[in-house]
Short mmCIF file of C-alpha atoms and ligand atoms in Angstrom, two decimals:
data_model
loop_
_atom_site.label_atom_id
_atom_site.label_comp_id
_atom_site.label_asym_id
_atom_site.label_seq_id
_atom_site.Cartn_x
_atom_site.Cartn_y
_atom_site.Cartn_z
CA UNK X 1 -5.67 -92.51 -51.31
CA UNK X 2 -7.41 -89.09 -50.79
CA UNK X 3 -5.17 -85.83 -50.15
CA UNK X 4 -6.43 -82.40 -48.94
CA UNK X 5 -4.73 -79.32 -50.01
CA UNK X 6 -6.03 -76.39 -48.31
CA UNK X 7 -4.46 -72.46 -48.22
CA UNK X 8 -3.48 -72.16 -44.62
CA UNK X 9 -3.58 -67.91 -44.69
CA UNK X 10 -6.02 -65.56 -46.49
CA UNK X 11 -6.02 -67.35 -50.14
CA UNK X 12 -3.63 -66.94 -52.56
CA UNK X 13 -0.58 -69.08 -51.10
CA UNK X 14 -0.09 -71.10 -54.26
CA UNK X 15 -2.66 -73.77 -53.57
CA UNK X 16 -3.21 -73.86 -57.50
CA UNK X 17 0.60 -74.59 -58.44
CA UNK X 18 1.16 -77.50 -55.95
CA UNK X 19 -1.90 -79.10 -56.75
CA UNK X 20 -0.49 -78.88 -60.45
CA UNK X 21 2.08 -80.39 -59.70
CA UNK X 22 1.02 -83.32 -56.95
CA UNK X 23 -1.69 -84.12 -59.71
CA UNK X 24 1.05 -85.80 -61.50
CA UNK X 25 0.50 -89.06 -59.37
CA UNK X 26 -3.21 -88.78 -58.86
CA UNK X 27 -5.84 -89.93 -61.28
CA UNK X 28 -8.63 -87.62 -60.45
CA UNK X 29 -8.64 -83.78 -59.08
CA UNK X 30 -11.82 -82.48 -56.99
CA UNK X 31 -12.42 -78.75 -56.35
CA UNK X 32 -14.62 -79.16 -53.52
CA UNK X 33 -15.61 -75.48 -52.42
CA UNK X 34 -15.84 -71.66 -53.96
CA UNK X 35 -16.52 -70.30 -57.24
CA UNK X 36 -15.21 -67.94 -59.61
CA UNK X 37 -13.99 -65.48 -57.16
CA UNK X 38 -10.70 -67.61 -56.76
CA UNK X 39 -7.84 -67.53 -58.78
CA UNK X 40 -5.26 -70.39 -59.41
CA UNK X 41 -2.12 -69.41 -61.21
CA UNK X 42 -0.12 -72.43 -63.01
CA UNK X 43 3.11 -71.96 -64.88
CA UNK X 44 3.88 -74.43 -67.57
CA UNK X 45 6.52 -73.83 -70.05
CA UNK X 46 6.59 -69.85 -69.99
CA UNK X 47 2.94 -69.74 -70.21
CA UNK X 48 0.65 -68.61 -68.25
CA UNK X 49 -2.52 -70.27 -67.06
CA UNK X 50 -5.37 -68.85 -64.61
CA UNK X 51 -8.01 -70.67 -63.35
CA UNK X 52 -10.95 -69.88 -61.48
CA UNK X 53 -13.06 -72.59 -61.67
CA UNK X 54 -11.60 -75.72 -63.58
CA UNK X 55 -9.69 -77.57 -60.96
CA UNK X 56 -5.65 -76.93 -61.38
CA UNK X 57 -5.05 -80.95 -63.14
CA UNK X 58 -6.70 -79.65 -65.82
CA UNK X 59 -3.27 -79.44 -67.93
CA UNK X 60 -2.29 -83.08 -67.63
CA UNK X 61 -3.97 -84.33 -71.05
CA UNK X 62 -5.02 -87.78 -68.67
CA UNK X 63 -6.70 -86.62 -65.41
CA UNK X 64 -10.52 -86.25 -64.93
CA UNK X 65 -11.09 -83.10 -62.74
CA UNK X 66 -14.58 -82.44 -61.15
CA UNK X 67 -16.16 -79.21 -59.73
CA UNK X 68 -17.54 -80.85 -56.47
CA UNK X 69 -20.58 -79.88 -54.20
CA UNK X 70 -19.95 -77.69 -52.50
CA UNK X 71 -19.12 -74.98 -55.63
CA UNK X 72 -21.29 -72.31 -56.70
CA UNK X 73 -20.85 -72.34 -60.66
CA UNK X 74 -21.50 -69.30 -62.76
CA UNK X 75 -21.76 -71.18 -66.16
CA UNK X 76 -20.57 -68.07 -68.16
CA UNK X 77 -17.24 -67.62 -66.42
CA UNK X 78 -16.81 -71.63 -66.64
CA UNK X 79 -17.46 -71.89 -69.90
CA UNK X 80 -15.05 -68.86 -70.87
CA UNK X 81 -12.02 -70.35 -68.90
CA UNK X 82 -12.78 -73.61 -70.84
CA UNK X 83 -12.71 -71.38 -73.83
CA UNK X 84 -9.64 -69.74 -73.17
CA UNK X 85 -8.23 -73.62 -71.97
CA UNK X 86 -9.09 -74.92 -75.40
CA UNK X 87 -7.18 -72.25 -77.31
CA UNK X 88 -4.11 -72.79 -75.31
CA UNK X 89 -4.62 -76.55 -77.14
CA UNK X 90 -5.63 -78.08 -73.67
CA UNK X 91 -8.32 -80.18 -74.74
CA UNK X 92 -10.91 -80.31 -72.00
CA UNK X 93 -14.20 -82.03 -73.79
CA UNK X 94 -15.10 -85.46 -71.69
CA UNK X 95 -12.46 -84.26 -68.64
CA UNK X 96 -14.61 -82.19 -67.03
CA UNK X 97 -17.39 -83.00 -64.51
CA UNK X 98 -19.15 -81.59 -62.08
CA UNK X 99 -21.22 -82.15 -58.77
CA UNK X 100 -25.14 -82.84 -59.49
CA UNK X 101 -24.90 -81.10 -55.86
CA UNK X 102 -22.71 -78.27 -56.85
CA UNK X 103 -24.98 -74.91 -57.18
CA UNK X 104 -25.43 -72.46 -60.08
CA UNK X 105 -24.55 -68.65 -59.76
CA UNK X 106 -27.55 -66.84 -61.82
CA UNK X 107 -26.36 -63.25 -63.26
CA UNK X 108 -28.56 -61.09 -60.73
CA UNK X 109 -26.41 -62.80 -57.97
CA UNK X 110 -23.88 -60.73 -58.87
CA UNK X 111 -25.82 -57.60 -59.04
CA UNK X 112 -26.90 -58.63 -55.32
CA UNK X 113 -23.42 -58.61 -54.14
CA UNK X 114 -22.34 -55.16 -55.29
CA UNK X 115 -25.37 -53.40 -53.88
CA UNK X 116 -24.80 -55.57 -50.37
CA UNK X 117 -21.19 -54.44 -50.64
CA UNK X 118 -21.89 -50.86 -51.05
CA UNK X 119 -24.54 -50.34 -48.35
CA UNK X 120 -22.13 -52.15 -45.85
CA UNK X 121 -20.88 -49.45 -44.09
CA UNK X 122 -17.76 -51.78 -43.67
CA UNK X 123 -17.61 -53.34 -46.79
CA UNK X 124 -15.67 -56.93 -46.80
CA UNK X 125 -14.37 -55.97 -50.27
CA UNK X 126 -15.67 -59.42 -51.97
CA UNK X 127 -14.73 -59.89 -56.03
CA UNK X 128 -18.51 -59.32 -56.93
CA UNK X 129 -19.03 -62.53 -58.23
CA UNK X 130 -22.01 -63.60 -56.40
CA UNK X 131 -20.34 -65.82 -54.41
CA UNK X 132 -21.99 -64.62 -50.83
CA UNK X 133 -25.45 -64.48 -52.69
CA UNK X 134 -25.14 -67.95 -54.15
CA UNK X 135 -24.53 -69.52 -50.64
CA UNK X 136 -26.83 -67.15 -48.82
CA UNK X 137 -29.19 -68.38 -51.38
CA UNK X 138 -27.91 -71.97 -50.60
CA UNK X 139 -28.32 -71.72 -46.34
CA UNK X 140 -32.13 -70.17 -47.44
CA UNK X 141 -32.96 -73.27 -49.49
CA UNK X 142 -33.52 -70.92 -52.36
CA UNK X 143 -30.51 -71.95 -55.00
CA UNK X 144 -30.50 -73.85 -57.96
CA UNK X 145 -28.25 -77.25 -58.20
CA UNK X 146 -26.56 -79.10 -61.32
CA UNK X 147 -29.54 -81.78 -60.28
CA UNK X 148 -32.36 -79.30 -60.52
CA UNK X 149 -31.77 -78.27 -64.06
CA UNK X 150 -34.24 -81.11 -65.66
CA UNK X 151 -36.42 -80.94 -62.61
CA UNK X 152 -39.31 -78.08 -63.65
CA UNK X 153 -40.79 -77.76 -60.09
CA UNK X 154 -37.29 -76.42 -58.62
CA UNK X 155 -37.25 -73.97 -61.45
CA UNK X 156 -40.99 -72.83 -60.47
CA UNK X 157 -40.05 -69.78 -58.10
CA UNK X 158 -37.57 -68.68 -60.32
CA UNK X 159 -37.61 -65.03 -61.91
CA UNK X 160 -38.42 -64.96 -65.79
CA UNK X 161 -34.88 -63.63 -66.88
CA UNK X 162 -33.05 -66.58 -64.57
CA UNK X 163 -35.45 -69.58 -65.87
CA UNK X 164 -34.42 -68.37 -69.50
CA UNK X 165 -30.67 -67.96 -68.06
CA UNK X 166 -31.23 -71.83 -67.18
CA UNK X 167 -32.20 -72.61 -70.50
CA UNK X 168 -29.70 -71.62 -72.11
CA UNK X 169 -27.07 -73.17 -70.19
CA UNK X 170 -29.25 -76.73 -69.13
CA UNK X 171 -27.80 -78.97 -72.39
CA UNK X 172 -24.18 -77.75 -71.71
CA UNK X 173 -24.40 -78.64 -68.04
CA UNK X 174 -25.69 -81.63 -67.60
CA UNK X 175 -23.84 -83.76 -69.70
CA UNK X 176 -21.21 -83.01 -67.44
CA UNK X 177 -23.21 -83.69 -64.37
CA UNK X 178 -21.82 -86.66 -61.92
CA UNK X 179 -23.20 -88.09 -58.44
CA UNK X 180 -20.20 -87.72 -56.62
CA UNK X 181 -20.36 -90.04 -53.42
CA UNK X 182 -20.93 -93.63 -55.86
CA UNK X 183 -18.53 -92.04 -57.90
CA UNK X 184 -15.64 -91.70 -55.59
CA UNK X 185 -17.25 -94.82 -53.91
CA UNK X 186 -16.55 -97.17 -57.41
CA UNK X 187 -12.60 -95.52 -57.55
CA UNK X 188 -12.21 -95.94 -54.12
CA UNK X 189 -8.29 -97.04 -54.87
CA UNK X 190 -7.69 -94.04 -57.23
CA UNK X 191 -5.28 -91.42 -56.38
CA UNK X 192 -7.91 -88.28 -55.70
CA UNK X 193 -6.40 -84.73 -54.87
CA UNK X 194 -8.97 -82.51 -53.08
CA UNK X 195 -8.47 -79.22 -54.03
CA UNK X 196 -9.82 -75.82 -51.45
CA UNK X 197 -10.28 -72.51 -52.62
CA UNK X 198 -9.55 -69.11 -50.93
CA UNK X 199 -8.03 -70.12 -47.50
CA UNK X 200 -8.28 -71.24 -43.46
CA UNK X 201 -8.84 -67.33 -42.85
CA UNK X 202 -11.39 -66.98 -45.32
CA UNK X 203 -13.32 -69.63 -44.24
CA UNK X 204 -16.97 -68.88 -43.07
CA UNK X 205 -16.45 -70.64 -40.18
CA UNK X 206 -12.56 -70.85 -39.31
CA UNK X 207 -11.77 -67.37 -40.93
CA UNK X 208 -11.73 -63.85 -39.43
CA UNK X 209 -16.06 -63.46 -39.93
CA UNK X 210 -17.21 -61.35 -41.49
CA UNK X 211 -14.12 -60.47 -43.89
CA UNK X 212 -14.41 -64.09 -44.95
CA UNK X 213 -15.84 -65.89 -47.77
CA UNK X 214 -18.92 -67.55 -47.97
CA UNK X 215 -17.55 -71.09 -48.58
CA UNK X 216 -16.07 -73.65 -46.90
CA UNK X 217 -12.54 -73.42 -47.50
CA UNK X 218 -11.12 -75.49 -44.78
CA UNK X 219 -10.36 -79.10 -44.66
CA UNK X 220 -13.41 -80.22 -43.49
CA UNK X 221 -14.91 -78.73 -46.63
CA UNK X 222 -13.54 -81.96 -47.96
CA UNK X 223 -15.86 -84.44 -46.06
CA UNK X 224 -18.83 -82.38 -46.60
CA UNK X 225 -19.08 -81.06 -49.99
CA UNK X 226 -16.09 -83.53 -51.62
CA UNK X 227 -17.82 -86.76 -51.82
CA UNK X 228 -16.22 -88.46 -48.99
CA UNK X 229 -16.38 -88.65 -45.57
CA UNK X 230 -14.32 -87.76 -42.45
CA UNK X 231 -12.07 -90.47 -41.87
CA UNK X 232 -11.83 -91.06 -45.89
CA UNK X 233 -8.99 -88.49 -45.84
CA UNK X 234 -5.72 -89.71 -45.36
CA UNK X 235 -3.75 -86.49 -45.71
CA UNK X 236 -3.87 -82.57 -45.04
CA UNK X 237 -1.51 -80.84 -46.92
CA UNK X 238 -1.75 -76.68 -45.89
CA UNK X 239 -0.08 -74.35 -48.52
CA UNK X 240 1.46 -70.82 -46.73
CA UNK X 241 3.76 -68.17 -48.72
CA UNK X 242 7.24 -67.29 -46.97
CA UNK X 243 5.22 -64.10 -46.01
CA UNK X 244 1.86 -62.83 -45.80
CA UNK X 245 -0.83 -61.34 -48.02
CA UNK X 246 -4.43 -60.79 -47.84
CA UNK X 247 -7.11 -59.24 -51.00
CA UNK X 248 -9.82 -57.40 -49.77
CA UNK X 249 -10.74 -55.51 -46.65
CA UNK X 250 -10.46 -57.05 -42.45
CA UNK X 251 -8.28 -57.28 -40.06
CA UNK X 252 -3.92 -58.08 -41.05
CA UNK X 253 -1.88 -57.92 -37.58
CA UNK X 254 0.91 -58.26 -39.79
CA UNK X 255 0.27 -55.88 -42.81
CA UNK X 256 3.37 -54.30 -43.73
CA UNK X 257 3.15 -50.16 -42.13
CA UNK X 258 2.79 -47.54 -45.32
CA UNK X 259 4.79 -44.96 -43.36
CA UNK X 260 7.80 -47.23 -42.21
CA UNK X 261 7.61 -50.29 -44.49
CA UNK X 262 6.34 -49.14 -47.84
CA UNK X 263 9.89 -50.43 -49.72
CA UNK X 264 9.15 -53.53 -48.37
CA UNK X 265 6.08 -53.50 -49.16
CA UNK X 266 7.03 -52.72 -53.21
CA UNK X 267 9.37 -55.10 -53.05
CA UNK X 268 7.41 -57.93 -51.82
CA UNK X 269 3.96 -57.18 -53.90
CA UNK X 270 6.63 -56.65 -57.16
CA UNK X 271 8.96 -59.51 -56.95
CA UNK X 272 6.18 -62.15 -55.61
CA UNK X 273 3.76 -60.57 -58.24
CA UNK X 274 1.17 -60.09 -56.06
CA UNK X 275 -1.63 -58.79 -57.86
CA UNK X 276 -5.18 -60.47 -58.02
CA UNK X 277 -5.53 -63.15 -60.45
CA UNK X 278 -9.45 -62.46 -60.65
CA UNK X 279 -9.32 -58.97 -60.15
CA UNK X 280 -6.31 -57.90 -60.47
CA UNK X 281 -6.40 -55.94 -56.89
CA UNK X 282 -3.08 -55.00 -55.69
CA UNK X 283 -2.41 -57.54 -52.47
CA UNK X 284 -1.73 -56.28 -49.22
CA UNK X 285 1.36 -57.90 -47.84
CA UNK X 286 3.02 -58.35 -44.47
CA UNK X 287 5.44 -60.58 -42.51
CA UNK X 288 4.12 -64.33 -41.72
CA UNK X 289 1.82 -64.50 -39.46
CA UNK X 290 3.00 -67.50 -37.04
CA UNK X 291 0.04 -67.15 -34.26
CA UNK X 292 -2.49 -67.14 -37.35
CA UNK X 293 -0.93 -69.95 -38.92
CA UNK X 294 -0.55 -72.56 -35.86
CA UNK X 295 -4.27 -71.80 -35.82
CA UNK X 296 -5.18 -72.48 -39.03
CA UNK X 297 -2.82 -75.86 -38.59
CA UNK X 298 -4.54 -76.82 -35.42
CA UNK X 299 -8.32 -76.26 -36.60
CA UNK X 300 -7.78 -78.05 -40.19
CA UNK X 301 -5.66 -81.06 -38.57
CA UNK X 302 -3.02 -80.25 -41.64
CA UNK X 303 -0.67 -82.79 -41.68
CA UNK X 304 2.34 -81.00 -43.92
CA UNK X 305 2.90 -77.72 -44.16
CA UNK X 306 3.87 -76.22 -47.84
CA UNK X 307 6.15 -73.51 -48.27
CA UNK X 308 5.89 -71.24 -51.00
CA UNK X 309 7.42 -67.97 -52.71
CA UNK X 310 10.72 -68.20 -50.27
CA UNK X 311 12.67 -67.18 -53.44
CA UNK X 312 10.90 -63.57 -52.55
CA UNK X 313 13.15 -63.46 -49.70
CA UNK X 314 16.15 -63.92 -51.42
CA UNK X 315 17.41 -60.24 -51.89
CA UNK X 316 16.50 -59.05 -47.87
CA UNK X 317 19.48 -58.69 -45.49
CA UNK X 318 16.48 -59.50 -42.57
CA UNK X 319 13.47 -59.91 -42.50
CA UNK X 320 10.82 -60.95 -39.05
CA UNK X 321 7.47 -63.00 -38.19
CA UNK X 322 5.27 -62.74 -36.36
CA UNK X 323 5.80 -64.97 -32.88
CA UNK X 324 2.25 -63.82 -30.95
CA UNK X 325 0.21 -60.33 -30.54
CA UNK X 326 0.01 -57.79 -28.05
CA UNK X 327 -3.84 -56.44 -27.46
CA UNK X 328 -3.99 -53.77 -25.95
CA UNK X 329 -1.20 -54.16 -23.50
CA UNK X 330 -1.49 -58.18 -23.42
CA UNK X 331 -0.12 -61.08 -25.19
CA UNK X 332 -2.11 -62.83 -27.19
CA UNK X 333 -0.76 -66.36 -28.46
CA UNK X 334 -4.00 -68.02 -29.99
CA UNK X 335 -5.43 -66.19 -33.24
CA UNK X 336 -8.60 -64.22 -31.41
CA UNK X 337 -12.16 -64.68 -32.96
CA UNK X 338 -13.10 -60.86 -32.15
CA UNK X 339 -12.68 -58.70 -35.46
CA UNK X 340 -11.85 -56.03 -32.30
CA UNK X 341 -9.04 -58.36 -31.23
CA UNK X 342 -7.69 -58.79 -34.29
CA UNK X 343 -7.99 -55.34 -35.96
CA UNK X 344 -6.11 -53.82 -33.05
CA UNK X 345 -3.45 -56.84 -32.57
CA UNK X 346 0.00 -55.21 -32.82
CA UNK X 347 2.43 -58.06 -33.92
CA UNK X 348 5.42 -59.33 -31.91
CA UNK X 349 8.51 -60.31 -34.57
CA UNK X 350 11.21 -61.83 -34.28
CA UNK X 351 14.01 -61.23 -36.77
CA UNK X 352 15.26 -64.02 -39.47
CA UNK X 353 18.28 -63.31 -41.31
CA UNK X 354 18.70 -63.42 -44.89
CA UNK X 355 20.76 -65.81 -47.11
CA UNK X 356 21.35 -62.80 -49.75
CA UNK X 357 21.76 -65.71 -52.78
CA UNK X 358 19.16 -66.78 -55.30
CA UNK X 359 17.43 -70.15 -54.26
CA UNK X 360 15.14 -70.61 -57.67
CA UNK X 361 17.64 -73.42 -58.98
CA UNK X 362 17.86 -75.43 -55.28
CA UNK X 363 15.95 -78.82 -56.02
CA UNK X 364 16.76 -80.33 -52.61
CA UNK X 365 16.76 -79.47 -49.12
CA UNK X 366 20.17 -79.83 -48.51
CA UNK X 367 20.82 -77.12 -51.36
CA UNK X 368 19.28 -74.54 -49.29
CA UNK X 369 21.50 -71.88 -47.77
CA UNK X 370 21.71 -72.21 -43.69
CA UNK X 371 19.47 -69.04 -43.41
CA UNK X 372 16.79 -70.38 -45.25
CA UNK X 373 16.83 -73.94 -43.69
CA UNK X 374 16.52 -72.53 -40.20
CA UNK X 375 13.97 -70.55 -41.05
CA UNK X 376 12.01 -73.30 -41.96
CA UNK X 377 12.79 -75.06 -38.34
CA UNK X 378 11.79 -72.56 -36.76
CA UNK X 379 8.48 -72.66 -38.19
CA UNK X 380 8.25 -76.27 -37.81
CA UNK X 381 9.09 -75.89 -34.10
CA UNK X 382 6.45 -73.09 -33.88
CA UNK X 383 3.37 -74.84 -35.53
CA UNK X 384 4.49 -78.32 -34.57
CA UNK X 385 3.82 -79.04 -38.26
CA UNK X 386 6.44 -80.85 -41.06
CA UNK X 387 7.12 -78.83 -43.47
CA UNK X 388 7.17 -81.64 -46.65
CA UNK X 389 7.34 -79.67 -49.91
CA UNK X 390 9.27 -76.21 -50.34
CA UNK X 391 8.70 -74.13 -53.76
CA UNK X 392 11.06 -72.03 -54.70
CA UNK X 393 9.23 -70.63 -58.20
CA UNK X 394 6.59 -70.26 -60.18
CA UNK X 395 7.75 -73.32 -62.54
CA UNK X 396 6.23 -76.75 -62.03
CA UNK X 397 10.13 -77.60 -61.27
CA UNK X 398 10.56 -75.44 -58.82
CA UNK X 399 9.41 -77.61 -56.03
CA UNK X 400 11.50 -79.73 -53.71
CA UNK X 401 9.91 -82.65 -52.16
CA UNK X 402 11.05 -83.97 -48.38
CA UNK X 403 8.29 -85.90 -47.63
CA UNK X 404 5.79 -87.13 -50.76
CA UNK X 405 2.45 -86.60 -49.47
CA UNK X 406 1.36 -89.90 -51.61
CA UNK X 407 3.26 -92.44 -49.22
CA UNK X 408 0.89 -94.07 -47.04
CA UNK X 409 2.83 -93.85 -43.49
P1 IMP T 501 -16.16 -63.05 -52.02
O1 IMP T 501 -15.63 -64.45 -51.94
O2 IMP T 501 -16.14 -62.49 -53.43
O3 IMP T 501 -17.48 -62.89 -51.34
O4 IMP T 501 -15.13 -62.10 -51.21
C1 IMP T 501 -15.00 -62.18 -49.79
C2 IMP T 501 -13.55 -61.93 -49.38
O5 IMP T 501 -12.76 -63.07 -49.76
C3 IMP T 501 -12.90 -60.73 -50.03
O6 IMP T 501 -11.99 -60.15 -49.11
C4 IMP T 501 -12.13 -61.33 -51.19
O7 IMP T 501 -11.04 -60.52 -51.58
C5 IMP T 501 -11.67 -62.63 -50.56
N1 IMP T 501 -11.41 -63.68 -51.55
C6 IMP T 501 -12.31 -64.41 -52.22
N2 IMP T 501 -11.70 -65.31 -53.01
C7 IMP T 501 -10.39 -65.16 -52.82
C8 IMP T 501 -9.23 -65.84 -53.33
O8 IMP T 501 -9.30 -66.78 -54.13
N3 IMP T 501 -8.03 -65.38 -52.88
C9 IMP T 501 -7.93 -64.38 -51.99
N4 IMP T 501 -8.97 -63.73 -51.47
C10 IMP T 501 -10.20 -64.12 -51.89
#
């Protein structure tokens, strides 16, 4: 049984905890998309992990996880977060595989990005990983993949410094190299959990272009760079925080207002900690974004919504989201592809009220205060999308379960 779990708003949404903790039932994790420009934040005990490019199983001492195709892999940074895994006593060696399609990030990439980003007289406000570069590189048939590493003629137009920057890195890699498709093909009854990066909105081809990634970070990143097809996946799972937040520059209807909201604002970015995990960037945070999210349902066929960081709300008398737009004058239901549109879209709330009580020990449904629960129906009712798994912390445990994703309906 395959299961997608996507971010369903601009990254960030807590993909990386509920993977952690569906991966409990599944035998084998996939990453199929982005690179070290993500960050996955797993709490296990009190500690702390964050990942950027080892797929969020990783701490279950029994589950292979693999870095699929469509990743671009900057062997440095991987390396270091297996480094940093390994002296946290997770022991990696043998667990770890990745895509013989998936392709490398070299170090100039990086230097590529920051000079784009700084003679963009709009800059997108990327991490300056390389991550644009490496599938720029990709689209111009110009990268280097896991499978070209032994292959001297791919290596041929390669700069001096990168062939030796392939060198050094070749043994480590390809041990660890796997064809994907027979792979996947020869488990076909395993349990696999697909794991996106980023989110629907940064997607290059769903997302609000050009303040977007360069990946493909919606569902149907799964059938192309995953190792299975289409009609292989048998559920969508789309993660979305209680609110909004976005990293980085482009359009937010819903971005909180710095001369009437900036308590809210505090409060939200302090008590959901939101902070970049890869580089540490304050967030920008707003109210949900309804319009934007029955969008990102729609396009990515998600299944089951998943609810995160409502525990943030727990302190607010009221609080609103964000029902459709108004555009200069007119309302606008459907999230607009124009960066115009959007950039100018002032959002239409509606208010929620509070349930002023602390929800971080609920475990069930049921144990939800009224507030919460019909704040949940209403975005069910909105998005015409289940809602099947609520968090309610950053703890593994922290997670109620209505519907498990596993059970074939
Ligand atoms: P890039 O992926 O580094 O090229 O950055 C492009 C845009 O995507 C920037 O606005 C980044 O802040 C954003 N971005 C990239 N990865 C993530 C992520 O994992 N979470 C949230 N935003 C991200």
């Amino acid at each position: 049984m395959n299961i997608a779990v996507i971010g369903a708003q601009w990254g960030d949404e807590g993909k990386g905890k509920i993977v952690d903790y569906l991966a409990a039932d599944a035998r084998l994790i996939v990453r199929f998309s982005g690179g070290a420009n993500a960050g996955h934040t797993i709490v296990l005990g009190g500690e702390q992990y964050a990942l950027h490019l080892v797929p969020s199983g990783i701490l279950y001492p029994d589950k292979i996880v693999i870095l699929g195709s469509g990743m671009v892999i900057d062997p440095e940074a991987l390396f270091s977060e297996l480094a940093s895994l390994e002296a946290k006593g997770i022991d990696w060696k043998g667990r770890v595989l990745i895509s013989d399609r998936a392709h490398l990030v070299l170090p100039r990439y990086r230097k590529i990005d920051k000079d784009m980003e700084s003679s963009r007289r709009k800059p997108i406000g990327t991490t300056g990983r390389g991550i644009g570069v490496a599938y720029a590189m990709k689209a111009s048939r110009d990268g280097i993949r896991i499978a070209d590493l032994d292959d001297p003629t791919r290596l041929e137009n390669l700069e001096a410094e990168d062939v030796a920057f392939v060198n050094a890195w070749r043994e480590r890699l390809m041990p660890m190299a796997v064809d994907l498709v027979p792979y996947l093909r020869a488990r076909k009854n395993a349990y696999v959990l697909f794991e996106g990066a980023q989110g629907a909105l940064l997607d290059i081809d769903t997302g609000s272009y050009p303040f977007v990634s360069s990946g493909m970070s919606c569902a149907a990143g799964v059938a192309a760079q995953g190792g299975i097809g289409p009609r292989a996946i048998n559920r969508v799972l789309g993660v979305f925080k209680a609110y909004s937040t976005r990293v980085g520059n482009g359009p937010f209807p819903t971005e909180f207002n710095p001369n009437s909201q900036s308590a809210l604002d505090k409060f939200i970015r302090e008590t959901g900690r939101e902070y970049g995990v890869t580089t540490g960037r304050p967030r920008r945070c707003g109210y949900l974004d309804l319009v934007a999210l029955r969008y990102a349902c729609t396009a990515n066929s998600i299944d089951h919504l998943v609810l995160t960081h409502l525990d943030v709300y727990d302190e607010l008398d009221e609080f609103e989201a964000c029902i459709a737009y108004r555009v200069r004058g007119k309302i606008v239901e459907d999230f607009p592809a124009s960066v115009r549109d959007l950039s100018e879209a002032e959002p239409v709330l509606r208010k929620f009220r509070g349930w002023k009580k602390a929800i971080g020990a609920c475990r069930t449904f049921e144990d939800l205060p009224l507030e919460a629960k019909a704040y949940v129906a209403y975005i069910e009712e909105y998005t015409e999308t289940p809602i099947g798994i609520i968090s309610v912390g950053s703890d593994r445990n922290a997670t109620m379960v209505r519907e498990s994703p596993w059970i074939r309906s």
